[in-house]
Coordinates of C-alpha atoms in Angstrom, one line a residue:
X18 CA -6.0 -52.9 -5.7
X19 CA -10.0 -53.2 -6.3
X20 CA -11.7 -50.8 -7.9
X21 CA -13.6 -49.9 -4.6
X22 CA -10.2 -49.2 -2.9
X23 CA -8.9 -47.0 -5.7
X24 CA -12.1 -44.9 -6.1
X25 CA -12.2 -44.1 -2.1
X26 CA -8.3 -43.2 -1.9
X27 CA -9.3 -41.0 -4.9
X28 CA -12.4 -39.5 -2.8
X29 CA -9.9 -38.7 -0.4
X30 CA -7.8 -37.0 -2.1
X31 CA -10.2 -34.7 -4.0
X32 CA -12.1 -33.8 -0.6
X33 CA -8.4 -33.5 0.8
X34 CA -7.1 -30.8 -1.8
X35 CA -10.7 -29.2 -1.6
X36 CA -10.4 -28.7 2.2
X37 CA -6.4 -27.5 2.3
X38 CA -7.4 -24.9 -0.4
X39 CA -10.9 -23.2 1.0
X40 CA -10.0 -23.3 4.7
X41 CA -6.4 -21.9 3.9
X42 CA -7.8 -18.5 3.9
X43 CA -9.9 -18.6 7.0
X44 CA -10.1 -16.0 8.7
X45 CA -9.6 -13.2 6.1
X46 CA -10.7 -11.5 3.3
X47 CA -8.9 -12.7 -0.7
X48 CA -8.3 -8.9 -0.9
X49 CA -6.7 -9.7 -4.7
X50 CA -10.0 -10.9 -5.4
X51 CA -12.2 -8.5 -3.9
X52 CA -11.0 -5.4 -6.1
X53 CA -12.0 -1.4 -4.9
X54 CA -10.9 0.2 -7.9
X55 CA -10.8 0.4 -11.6
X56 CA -7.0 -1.0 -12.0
X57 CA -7.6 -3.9 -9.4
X58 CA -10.8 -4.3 -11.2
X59 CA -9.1 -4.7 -14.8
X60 CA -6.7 -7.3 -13.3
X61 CA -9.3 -8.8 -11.7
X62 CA -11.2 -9.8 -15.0
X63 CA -7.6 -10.7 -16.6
X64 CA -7.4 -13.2 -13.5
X65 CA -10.8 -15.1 -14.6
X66 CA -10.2 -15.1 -18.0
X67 CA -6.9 -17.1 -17.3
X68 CA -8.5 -19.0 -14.6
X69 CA -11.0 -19.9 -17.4
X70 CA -8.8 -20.6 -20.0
X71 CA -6.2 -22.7 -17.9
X72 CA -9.5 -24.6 -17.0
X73 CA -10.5 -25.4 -20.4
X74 CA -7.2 -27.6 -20.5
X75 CA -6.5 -28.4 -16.5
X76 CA -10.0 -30.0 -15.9
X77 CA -10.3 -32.5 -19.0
X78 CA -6.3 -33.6 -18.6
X79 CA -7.0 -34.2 -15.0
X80 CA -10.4 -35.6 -16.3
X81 CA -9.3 -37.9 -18.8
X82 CA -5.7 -38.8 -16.5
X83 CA -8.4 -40.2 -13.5
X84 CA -10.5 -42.1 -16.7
X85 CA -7.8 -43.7 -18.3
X86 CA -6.1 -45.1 -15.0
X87 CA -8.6 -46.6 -14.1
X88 CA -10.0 -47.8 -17.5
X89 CA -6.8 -49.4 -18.1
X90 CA -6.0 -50.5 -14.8
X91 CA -3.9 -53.8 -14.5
X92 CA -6.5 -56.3 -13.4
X93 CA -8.2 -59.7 -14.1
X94 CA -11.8 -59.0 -15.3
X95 CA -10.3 -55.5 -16.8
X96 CA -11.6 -56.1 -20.8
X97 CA -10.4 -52.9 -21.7
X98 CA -8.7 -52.9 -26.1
X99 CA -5.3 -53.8 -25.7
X100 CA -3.3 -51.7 -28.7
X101 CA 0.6 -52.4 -28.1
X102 CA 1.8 -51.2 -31.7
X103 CA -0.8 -48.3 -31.7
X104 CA 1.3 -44.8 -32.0
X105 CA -0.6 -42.4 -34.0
X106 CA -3.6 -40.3 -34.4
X107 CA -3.8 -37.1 -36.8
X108 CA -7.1 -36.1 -34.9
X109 CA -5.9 -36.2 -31.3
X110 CA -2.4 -34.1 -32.4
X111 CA -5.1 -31.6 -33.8
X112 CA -7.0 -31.4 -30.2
X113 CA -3.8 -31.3 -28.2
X114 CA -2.0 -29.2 -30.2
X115 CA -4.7 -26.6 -31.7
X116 CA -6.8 -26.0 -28.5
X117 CA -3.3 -24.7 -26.6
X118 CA -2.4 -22.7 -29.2
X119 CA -5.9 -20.9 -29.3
X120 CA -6.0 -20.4 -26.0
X121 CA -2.5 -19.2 -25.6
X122 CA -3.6 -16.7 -27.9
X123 CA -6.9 -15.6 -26.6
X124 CA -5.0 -15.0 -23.7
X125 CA -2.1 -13.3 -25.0
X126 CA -4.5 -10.8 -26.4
X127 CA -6.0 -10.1 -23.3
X128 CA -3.1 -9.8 -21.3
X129 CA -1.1 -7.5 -23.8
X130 CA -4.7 -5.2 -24.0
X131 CA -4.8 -4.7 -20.3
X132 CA -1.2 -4.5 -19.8
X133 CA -0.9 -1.4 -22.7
X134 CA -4.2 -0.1 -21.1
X135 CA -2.6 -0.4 -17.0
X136 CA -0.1 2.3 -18.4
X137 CA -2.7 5.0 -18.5
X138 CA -5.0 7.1 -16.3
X139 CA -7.6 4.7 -15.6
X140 CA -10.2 8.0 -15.7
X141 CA -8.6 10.6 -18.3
X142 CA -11.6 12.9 -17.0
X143 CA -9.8 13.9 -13.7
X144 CA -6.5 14.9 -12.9
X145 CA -4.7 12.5 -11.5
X146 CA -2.7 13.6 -8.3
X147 CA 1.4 12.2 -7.5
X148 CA 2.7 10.5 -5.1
X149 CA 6.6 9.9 -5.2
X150 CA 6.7 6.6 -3.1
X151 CA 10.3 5.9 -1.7
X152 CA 11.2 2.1 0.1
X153 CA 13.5 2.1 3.0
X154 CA 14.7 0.1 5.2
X155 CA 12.0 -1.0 6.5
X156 CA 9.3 1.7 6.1
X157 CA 7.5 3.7 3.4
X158 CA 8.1 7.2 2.6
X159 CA 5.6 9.5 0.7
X160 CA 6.2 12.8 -0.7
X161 CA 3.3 14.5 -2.1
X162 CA 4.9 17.0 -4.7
X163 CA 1.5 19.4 -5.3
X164 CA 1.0 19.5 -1.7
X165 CA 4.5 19.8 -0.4
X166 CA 3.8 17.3 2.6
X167 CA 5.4 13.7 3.5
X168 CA 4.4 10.9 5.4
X169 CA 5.8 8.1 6.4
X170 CA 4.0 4.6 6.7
X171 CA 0.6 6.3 5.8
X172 CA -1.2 6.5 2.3
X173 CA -4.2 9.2 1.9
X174 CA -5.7 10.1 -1.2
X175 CA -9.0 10.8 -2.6
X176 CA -11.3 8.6 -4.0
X177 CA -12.3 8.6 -7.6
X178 CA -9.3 10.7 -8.1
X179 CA -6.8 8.5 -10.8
X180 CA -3.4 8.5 -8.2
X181 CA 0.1 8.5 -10.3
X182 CA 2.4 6.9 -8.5
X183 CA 6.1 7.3 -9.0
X184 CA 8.6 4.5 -7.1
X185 CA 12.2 4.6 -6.2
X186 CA 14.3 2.9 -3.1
X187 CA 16.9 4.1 -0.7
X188 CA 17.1 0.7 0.3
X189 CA 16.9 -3.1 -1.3
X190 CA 14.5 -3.3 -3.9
X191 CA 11.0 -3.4 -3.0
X192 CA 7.6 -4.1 -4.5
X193 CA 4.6 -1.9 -3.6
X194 CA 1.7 -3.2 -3.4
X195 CA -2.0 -2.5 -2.1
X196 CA -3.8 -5.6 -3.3
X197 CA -7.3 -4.3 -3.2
X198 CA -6.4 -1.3 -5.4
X199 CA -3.8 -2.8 -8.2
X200 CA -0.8 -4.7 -8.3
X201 CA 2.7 -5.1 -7.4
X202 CA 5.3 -3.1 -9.2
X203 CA 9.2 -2.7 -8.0
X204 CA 10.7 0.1 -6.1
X205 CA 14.4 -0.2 -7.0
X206 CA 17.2 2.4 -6.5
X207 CA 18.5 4.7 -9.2
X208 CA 15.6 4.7 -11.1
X209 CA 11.9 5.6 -11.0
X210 CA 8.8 3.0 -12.1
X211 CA 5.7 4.1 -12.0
X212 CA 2.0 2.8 -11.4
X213 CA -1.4 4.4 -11.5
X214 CA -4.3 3.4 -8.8
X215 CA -7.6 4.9 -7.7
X216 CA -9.9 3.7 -5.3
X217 CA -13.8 4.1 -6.9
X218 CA -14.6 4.7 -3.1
X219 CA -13.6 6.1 0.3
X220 CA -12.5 3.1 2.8
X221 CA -9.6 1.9 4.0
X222 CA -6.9 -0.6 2.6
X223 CA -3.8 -2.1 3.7
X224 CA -0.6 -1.7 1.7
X225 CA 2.5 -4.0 2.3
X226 CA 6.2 -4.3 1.0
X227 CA 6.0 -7.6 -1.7
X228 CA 10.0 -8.2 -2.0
X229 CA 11.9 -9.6 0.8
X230 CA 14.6 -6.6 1.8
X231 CA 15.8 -8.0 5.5
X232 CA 15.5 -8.2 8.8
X233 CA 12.3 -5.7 9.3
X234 CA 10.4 -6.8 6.2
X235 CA 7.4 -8.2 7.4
X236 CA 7.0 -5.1 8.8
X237 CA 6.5 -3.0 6.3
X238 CA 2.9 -2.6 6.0
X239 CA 1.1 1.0 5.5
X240 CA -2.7 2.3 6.1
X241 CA -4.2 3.5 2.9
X242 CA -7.1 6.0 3.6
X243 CA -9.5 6.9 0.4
X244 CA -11.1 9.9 1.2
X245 CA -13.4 12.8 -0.6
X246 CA -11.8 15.5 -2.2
X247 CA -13.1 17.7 1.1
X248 CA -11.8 15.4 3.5
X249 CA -8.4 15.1 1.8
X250 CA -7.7 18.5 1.0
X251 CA -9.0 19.5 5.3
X252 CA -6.4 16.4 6.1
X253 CA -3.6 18.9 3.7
X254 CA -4.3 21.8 5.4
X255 CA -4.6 20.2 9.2
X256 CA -0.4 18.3 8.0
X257 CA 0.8 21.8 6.9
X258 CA -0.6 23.3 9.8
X259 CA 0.0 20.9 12.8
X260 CA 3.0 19.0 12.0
X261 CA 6.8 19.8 11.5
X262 CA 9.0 20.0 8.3
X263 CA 11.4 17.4 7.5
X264 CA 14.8 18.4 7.5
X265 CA 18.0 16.9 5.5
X266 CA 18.7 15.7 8.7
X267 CA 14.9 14.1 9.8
X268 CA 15.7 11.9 6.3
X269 CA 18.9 11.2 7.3
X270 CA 17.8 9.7 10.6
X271 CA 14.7 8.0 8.6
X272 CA 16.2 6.3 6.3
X273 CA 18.6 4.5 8.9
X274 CA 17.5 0.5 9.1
X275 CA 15.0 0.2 11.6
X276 CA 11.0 0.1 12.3
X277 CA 9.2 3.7 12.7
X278 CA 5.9 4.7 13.3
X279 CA 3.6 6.5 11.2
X280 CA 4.5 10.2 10.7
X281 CA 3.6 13.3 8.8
X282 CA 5.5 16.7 7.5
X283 CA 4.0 19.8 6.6
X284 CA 7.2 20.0 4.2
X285 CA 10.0 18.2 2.7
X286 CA 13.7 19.3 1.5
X287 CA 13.0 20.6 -2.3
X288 CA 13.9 18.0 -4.6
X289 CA 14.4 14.9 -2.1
X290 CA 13.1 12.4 -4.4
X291 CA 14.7 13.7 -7.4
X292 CA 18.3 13.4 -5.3
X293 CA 16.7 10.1 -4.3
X294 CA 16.8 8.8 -7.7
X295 CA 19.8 10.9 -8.9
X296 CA 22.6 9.7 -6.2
X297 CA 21.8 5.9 -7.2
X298 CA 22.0 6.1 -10.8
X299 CA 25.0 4.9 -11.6
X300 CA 26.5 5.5 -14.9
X301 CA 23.8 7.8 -16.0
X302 CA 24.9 11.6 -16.7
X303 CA 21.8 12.8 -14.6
X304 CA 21.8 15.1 -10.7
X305 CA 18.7 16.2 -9.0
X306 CA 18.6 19.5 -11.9
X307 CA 18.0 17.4 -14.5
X308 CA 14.9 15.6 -13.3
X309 CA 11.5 17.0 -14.3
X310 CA 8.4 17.3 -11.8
X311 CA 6.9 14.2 -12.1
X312 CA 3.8 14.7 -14.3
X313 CA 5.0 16.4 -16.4
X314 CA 6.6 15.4 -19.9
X315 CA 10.2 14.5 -19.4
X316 CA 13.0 15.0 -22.0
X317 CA 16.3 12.8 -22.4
X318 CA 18.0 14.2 -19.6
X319 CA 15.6 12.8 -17.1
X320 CA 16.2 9.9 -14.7
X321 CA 16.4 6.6 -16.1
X322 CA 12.8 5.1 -16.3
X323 CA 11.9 1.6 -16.3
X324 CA 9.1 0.3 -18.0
X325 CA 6.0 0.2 -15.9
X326 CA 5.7 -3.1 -14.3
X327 CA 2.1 -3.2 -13.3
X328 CA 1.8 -6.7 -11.9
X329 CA -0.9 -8.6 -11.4
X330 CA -1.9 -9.7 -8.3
X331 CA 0.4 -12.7 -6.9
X332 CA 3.2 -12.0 -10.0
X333 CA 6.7 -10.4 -9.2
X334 CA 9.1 -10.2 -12.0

């Protein structure tokens, strides 16, 4: 093949690759990369820095790869150093060797800093509020603990208010996630995880289930609603007065497979998630009297806690 040839297939299939990847999101918003809060934004700036890094040693391979073909290519009038017995150079082993390894461990610094930092209150100077967040099949369920109200398929909280979120299942393992606020961590039954998010202001987001659980999977998407601390505690007080309590029996019926709308209790049964997390943990001496409020400290009789698995966006475990 010419020269000519080769450098037009290779045209095409630079413009090719460029083309599949920027019109593949047409059409919508990269929510991972357009973060709304101080956790998204933290694993934002972990996803550049390894965007950056990988670059360092992506681009000059691929780089070098196109040079080399073609400097070497098999042709007549190619008068390119011919080296058959050539195997050896200490200062290329150096390059290819020592630049991975101090980039591995620029990164590795990075990541194990914002990992240890994702298990905190991302703003220690406010209280943060819980949610207990519980997957079903094939719907969310939230129980707000402080407020003694539930919804189902339906997220509010305030903004610039640090939110604690702790996660079990009912159900198939899960992962939560609400891209423009943080990233994914696992609801899975018999245990709690547990993941902090605030959204710096009010707006709206869109949450989704991450882990495929069945039938009514795609379905499982929720409304997240960041409001002011006014708004949010008038939308408390219009719940507890306008809506019903959930009974023993309400959860029975809502945790049966199937789609359901969003809904909203002015109560829940005392302990639900505690039970939740109790009846699923198997070989653990723990019941539903054992397990502390969430938020507060636990001792060694509590519910078996998994490590928090704050993801970033695009990673599940």
């Amino acid at each position: 093949m010419s020269g000519g040839k080769w450098l037009r297939r290779l045209q095409f299939g630079v413009l090719a690759t460029l083309a599949s990847v920027l019109l593949a999101g047409c059409g919508s918003d990269y929510v991972v990369l357009n973060p709304k809060g101080p956790v998204a934004g933290t694993q934002y700036d972990l996803i550049m820095i390894s965007i950056i890094l990988c670059a360092v040693i992506v681009v000059p391979v691929i780089a070098l790869t196109a040079f080399i073909v073609y400097r070497y290519r098999d042709t007549p009038d190619n008068k390119a150093t011919y080296k058959p017995n050539w195997d050896h150079s200490t200062t290329l082993e150096i390059i290819w060797w020592g630049i991975p390894i101090v980039i591995i461990a620029i990164l590795g610094y990075f990541t194990v800093r914002d990992t240890y930092a994702l298990k905190e209150s991302p703003n220690k100077e406010v209280k943060p509020i819980t949610v207990q967040v519980t997957s079903l099949d094939w719907k969310w369920m939230f129980t707000y603990p402080e407020q003694n109200i539930a919804t189902v398929n339906y997220l509010q909280i305030p903004a610039g208010v640090p939110v604690q979120f702790h996660l079990s299942a009912e159900a198939p393992m899960n992962s939560f996630w609400v891209p423009e606020l943080g990233g994914q961590i696992y609801a899975m039954s018999g245990m709690t995880t547990e993941l902090y998010l605030q959204a710096d202001e009010p707006g709206e987001f869109q949450g989704r289930g991450a882990n495929f659980t069945g039938e009514g999977f795609a379905h499982m998407n929720f409304n997240v609603k960041a409001t002011t601390q006014e708004e949010f505690d008038q939308w408390v007080k219009e719940v507890k007065g306008t809506t019903p309590a959930m009974t023993k029996e309400d959860y029975e019926q809502l945790k049966k497979p199937g789609l359901t709308e969003v809904a909203t209790y002015s109560s829940f049964p005392e302990g639900l998630f505690e039970e939740i997390v109790a009846k699923y943990g198997h070989g653990h001496p723990v019941d539903a009297s054992e397990i502390r409020t969430y938020g507060d400290k636990k001792d060694e009789t509590s519910a078996p806690q998994m490590p928090n698995m704050n993801m970033t966006p695009g990673m599940n475990h």
